[in-house]
PDB file of C-alpha atoms in Angstrom:
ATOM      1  CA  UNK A 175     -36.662 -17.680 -35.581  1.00 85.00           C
ATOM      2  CA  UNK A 176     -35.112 -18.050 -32.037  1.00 85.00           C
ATOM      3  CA  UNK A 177     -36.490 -18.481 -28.425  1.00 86.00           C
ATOM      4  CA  UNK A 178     -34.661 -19.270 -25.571  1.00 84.00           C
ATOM      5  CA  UNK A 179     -34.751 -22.580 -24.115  1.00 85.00           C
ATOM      6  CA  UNK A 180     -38.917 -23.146 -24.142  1.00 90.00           C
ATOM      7  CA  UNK A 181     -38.236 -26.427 -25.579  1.00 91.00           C
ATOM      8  CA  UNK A 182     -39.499 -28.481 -29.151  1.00 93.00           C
ATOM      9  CA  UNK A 183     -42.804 -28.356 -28.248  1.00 95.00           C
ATOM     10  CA  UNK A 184     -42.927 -24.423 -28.248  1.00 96.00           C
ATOM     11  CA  UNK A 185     -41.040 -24.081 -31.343  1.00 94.00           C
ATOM     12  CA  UNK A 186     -42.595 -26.274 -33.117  1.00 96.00           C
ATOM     13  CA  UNK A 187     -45.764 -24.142 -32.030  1.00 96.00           C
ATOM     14  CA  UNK A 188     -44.131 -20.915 -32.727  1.00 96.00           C
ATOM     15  CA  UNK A 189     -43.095 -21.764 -36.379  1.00 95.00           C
ATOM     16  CA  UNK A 190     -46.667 -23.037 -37.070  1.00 96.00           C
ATOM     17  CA  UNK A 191     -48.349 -20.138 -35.969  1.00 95.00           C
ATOM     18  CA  UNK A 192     -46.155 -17.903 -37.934  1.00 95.00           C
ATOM     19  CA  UNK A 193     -46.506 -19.702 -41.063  1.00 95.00           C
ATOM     20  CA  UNK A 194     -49.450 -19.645 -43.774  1.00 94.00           C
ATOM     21  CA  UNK A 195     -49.012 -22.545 -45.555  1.00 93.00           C
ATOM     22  CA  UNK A 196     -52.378 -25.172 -46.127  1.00 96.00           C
ATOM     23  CA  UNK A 197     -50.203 -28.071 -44.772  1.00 98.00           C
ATOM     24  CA  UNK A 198     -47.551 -28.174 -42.388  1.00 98.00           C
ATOM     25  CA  UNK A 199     -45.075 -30.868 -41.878  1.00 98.00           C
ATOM     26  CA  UNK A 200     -41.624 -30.334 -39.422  1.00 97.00           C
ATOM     27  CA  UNK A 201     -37.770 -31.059 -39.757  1.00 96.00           C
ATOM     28  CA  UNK A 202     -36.317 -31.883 -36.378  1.00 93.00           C
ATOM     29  CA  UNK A 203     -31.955 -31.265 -36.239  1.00 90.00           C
ATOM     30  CA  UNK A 204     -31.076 -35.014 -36.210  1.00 90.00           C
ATOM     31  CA  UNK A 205     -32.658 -35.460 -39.924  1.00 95.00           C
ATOM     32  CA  UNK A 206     -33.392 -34.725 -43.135  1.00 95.00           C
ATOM     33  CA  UNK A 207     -35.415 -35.179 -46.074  1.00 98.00           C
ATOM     34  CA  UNK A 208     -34.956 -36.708 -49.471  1.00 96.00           C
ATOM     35  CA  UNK A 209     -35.641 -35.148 -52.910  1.00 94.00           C
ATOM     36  CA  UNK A 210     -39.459 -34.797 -53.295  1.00 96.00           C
ATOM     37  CA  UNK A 211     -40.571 -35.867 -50.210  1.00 98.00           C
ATOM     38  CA  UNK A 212     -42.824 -33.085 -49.793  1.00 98.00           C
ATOM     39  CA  UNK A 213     -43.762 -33.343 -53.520  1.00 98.00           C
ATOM     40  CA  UNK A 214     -45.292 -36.855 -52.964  1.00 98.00           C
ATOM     41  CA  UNK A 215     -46.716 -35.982 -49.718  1.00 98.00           C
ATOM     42  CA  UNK A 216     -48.573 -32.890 -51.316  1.00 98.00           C
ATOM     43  CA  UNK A 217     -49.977 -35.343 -53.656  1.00 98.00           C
ATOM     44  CA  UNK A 218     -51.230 -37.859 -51.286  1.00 98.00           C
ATOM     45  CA  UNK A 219     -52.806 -34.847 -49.787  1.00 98.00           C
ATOM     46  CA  UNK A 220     -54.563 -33.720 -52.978  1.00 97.00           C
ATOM     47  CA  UNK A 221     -55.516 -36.893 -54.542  1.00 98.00           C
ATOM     48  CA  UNK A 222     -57.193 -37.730 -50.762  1.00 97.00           C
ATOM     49  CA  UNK A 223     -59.071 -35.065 -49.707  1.00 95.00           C
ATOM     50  CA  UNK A 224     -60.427 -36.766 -47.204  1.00 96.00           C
ATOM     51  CA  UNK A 225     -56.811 -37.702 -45.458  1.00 97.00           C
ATOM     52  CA  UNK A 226     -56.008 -35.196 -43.155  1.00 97.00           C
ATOM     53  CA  UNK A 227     -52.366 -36.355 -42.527  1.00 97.00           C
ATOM     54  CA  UNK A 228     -49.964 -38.850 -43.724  1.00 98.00           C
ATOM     55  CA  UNK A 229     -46.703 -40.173 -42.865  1.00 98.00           C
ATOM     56  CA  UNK A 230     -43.172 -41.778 -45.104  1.00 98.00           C
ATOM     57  CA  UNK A 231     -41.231 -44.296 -44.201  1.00 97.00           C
ATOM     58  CA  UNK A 232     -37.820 -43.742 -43.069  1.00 96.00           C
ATOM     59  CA  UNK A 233     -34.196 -44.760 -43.097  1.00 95.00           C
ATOM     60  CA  UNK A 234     -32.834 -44.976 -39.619  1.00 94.00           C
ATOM     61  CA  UNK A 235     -28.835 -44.062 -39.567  1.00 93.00           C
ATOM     62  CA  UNK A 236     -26.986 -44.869 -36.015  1.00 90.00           C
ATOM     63  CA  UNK A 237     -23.762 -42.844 -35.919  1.00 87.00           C
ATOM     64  CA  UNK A 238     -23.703 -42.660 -39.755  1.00 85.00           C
ATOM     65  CA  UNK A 239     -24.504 -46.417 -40.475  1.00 91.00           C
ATOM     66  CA  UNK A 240     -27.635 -47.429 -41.513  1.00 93.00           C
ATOM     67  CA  UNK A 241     -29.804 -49.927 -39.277  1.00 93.00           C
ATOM     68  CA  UNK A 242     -33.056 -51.782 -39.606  1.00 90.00           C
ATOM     69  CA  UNK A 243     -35.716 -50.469 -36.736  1.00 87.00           C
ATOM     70  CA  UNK A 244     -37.103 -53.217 -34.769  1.00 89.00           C
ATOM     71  CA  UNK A 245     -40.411 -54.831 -34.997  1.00 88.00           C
ATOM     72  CA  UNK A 246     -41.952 -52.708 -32.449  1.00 90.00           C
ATOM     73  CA  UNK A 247     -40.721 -49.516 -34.442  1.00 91.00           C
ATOM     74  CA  UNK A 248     -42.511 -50.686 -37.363  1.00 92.00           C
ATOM     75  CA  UNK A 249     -44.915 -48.299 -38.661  1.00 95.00           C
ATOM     76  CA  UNK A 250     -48.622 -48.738 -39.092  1.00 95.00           C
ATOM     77  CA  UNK A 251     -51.234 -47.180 -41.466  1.00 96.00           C
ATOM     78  CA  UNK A 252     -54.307 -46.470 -40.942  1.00 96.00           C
ATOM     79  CA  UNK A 253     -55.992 -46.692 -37.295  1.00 97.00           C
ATOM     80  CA  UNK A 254     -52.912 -46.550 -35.575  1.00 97.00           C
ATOM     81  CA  UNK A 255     -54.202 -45.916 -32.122  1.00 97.00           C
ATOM     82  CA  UNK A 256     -53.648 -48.969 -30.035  1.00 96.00           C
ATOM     83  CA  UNK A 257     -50.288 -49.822 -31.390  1.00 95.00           C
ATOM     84  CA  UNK A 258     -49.211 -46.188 -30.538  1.00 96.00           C
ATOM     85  CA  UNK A 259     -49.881 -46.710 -27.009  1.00 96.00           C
ATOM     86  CA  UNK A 260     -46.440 -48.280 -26.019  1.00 94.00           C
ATOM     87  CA  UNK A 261     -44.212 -45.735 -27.780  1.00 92.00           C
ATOM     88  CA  UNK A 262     -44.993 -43.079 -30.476  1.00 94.00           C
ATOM     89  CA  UNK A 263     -45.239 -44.642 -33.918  1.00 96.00           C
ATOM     90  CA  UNK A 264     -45.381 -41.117 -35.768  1.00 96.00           C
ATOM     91  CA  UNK A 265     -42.099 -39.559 -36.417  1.00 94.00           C
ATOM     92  CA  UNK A 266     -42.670 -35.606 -36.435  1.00 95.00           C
ATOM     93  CA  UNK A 267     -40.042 -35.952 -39.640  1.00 97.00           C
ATOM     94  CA  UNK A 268     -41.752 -37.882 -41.742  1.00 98.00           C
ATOM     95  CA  UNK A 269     -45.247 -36.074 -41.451  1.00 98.00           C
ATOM     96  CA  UNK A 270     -47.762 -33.272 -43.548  1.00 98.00           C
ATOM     97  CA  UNK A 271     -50.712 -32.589 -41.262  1.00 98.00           C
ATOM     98  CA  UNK A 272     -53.255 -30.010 -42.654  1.00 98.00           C
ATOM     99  CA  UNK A 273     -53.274 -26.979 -40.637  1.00 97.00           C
ATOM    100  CA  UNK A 274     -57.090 -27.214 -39.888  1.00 96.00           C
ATOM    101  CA  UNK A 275     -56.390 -30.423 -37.816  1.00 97.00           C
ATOM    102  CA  UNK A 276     -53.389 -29.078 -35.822  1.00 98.00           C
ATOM    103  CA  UNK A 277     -55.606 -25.890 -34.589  1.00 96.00           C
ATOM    104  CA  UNK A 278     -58.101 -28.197 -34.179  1.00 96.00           C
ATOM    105  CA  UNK A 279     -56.161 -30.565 -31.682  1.00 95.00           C
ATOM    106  CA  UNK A 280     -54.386 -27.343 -30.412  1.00 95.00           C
ATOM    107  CA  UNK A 281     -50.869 -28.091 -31.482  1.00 96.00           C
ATOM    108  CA  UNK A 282     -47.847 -29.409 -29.044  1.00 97.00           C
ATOM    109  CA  UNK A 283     -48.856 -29.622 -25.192  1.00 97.00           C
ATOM    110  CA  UNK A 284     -45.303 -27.378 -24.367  1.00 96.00           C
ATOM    111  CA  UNK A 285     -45.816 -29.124 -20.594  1.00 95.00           C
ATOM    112  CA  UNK A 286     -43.892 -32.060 -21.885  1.00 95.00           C
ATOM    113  CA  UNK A 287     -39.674 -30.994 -22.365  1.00 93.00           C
ATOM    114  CA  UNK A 288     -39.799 -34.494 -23.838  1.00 93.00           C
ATOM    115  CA  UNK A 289     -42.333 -37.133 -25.495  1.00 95.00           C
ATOM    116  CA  UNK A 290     -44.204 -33.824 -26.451  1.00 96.00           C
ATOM    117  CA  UNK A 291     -44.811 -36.019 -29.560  1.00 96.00           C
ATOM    118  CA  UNK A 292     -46.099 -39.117 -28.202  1.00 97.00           C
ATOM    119  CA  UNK A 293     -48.574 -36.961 -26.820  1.00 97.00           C
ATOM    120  CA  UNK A 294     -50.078 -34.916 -29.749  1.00 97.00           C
ATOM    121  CA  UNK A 295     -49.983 -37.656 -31.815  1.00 97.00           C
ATOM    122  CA  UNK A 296     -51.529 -40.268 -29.171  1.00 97.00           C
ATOM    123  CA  UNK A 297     -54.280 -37.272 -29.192  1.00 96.00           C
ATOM    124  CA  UNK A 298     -54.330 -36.945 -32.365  1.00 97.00           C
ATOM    125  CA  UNK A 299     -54.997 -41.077 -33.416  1.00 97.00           C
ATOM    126  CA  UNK A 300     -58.335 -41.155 -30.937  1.00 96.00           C
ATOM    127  CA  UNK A 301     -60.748 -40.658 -33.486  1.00 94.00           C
ATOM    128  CA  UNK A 302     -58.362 -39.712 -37.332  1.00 97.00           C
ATOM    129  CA  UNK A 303     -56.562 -42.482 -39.253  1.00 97.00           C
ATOM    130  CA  UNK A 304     -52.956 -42.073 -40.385  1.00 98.00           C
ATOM    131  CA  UNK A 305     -52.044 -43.309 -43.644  1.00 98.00           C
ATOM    132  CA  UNK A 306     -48.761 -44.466 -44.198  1.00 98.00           C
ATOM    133  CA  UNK A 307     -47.022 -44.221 -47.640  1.00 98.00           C
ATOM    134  CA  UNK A 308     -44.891 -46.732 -47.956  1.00 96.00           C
ATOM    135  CA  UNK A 309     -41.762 -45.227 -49.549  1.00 97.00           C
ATOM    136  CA  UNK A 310     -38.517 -44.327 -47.174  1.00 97.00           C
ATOM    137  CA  UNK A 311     -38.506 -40.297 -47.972  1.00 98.00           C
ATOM    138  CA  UNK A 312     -36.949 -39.428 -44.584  1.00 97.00           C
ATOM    139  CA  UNK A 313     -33.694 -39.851 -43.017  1.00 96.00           C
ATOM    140  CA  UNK A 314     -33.853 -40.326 -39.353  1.00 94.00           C
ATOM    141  CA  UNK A 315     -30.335 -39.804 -37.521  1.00 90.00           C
ATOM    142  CA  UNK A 316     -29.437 -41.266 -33.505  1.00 81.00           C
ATOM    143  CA  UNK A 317     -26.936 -42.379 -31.703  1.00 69.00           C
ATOM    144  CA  UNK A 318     -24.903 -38.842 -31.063  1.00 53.00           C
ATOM    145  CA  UNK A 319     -24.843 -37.581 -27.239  1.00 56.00           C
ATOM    146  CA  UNK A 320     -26.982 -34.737 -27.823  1.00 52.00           C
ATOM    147  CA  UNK A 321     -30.033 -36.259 -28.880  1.00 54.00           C
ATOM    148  CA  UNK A 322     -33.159 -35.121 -26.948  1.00 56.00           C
ATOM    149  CA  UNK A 323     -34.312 -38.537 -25.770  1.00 53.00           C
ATOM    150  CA  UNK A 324     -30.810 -39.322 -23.786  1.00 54.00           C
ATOM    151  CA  UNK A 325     -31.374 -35.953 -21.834  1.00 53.00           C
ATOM    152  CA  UNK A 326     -33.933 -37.089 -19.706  1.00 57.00           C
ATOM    153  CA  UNK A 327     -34.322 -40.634 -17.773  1.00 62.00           C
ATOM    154  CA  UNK A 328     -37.309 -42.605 -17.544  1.00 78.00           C
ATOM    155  CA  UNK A 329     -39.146 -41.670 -20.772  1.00 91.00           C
ATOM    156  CA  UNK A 330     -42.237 -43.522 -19.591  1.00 91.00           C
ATOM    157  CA  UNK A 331     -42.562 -40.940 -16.599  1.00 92.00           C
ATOM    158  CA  UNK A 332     -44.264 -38.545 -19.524  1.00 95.00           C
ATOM    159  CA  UNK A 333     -45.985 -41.045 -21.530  1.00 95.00           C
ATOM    160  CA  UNK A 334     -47.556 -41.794 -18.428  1.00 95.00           C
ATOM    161  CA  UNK A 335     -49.004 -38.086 -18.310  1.00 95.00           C
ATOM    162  CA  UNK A 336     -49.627 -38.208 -21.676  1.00 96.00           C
ATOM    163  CA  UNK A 337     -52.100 -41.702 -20.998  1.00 96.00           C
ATOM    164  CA  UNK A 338     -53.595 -39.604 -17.921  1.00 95.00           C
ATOM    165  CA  UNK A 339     -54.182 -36.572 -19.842  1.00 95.00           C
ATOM    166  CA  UNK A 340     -56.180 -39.039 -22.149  1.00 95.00           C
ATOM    167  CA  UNK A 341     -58.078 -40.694 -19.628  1.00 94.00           C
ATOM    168  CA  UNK A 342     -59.024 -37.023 -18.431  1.00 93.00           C
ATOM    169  CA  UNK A 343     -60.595 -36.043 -21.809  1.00 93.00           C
ATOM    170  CA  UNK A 344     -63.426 -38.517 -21.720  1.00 89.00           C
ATOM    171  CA  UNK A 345     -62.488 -41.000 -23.073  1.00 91.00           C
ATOM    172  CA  UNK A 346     -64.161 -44.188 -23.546  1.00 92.00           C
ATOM    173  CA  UNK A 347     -65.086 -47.712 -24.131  1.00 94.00           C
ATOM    174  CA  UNK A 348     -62.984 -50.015 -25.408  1.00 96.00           C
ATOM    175  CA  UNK A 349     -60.268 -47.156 -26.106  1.00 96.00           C
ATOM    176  CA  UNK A 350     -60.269 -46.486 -22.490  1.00 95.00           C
ATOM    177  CA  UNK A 351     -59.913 -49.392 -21.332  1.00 95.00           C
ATOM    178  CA  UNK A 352     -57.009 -49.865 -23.888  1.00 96.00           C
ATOM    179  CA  UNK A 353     -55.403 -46.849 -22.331  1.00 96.00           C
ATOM    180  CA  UNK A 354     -56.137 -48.501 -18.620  1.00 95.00           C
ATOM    181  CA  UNK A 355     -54.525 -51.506 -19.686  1.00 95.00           C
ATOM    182  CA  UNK A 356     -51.136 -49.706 -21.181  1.00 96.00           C
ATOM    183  CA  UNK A 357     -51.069 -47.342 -17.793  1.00 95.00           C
ATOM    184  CA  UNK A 358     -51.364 -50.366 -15.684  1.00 94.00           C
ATOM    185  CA  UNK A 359     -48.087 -51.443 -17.151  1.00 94.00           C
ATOM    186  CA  UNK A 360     -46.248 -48.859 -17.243  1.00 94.00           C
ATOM    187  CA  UNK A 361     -46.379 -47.370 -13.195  1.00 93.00           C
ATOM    188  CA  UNK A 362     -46.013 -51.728 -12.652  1.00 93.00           C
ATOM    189  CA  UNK A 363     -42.422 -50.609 -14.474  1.00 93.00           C
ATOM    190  CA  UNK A 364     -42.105 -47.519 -12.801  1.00 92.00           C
ATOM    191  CA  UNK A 365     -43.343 -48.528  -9.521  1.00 93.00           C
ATOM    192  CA  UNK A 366     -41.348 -51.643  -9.490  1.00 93.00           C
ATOM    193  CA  UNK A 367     -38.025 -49.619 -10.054  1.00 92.00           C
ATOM    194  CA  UNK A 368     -38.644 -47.056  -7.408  1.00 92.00           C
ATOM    195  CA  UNK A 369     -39.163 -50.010  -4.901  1.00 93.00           C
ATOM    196  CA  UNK A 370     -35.848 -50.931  -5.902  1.00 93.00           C
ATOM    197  CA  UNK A 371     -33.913 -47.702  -5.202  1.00 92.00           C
ATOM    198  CA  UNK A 372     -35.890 -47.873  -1.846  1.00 93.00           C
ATOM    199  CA  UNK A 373     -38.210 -45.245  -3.004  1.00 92.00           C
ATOM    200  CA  UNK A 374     -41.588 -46.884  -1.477  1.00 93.00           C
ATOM    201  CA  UNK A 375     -43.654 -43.566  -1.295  1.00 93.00           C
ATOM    202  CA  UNK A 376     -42.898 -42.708  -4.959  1.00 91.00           C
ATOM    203  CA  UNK A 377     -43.812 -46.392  -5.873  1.00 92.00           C
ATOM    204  CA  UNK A 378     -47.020 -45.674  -3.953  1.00 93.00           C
ATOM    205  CA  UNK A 379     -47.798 -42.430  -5.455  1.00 91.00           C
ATOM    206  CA  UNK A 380     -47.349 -44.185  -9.354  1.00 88.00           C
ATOM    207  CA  UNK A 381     -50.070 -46.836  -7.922  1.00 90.00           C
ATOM    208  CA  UNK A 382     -52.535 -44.309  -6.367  1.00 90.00           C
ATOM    209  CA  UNK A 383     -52.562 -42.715  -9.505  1.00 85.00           C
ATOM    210  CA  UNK A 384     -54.033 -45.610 -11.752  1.00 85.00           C
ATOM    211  CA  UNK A 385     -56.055 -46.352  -8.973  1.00 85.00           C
ATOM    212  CA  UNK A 386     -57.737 -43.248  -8.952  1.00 84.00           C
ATOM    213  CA  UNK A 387     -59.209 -43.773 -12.728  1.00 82.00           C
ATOM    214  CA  UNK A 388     -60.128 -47.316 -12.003  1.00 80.00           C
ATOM    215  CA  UNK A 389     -62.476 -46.311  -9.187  1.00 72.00           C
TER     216      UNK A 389
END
């Protein structure tokens, strides 16, 4: 399947709502899989009804050497909803996700050319736990010039409309105020960096946004 240049988001979308399968679980270009990944994962699935996605552990290769991810890239299980709040802790590789909870949740917001992921999966860890099986069935290549993340500058620019979008939904009690906390930091970094390139009104505008959802 080919679409012209409506970014991850959409064809992850597209290739979902052309398939049939029960679960669903994605392949992006910089990795692949090892034998029986989705063999294990299928039996997670079936031996926990009640799990509506998992998640593998991975092997992280920089420019063909292998590397250990650092603490803050260590993956959680479970409730991983706070700890997700700094940078995504999902990768989209390493995932089955019943189809029944991706309708639900209403798939990839194709608004974001970048930290699309972040987003659904920030939106997804509100209110369902994601179990973690603890076995490295996923190859996870970086470090080439093409990868999607170097394309666009200031990352935290999106995940700062992905917090918003939460805040939006209704969102609340101590969640909320989890998410407050998090957005606070990040326009501080954003703000602070615009004052630097002598940008004061965009510094402003980062600052009127959070505080628009404290009042």
């Amino acid at each position: 399947l080919s679409q012209s240049r409506k970014g991850v988001a959409a064809a992850r979308n597209l290739g979902v709502g052309l398939s049939r399968g029960r679960y669903l679980a994605f392949l992006d270009s910089d990795d692949y899989w090892r034998r029986k990944k989705l063999e294990i994962q299928v039996a997670y699935m079936e031996a926990h009804p009640e799990v509506h996605l998992c998640q593998t552990e991975e092997i992280w290769l920089r420019n063909g050497i292998r590397v250990n991810p650092k603490m803050r890239h260590r993956k959680p299980s479970g409730d991983i909803f706070r700890p997700s709040l700094d940078l995504c802790l999902v990768s989209p590789s390493a995932v089955m996700i019943r189809r029944d909870l991706f309708e639900r949740v209403g798939g990839f917001d194709t608004s974001f050319p970048v930290c699309e992921d972040y987003e659904f999966w920030l939106r997804i860890a509100v209110d369902t736990p994601v179990p973690l099986i603890p076995r490295p069935l996923v190859f996870k290549r970086g470090g080439h010039e093409d990868q999607l993340s170097r394309s666009t500058w200031g990352l935290d620019r999106f995940r700062i409309l992905a917090l918003e979008k939460l805040l939006r939904s209704g969102l609340r009690g101590e969640k909320r105020r989890c998410v407050l906390e998090t957005l606070s930091r990040k326009i501080a970094i954003l703000a602070q960096g615009a004052r630097k390139r002598g940008k004061e009104q965009e510094a402003l505008a980062y600052e009127g946004k959070l505080a628009a959802f404290f009042a």
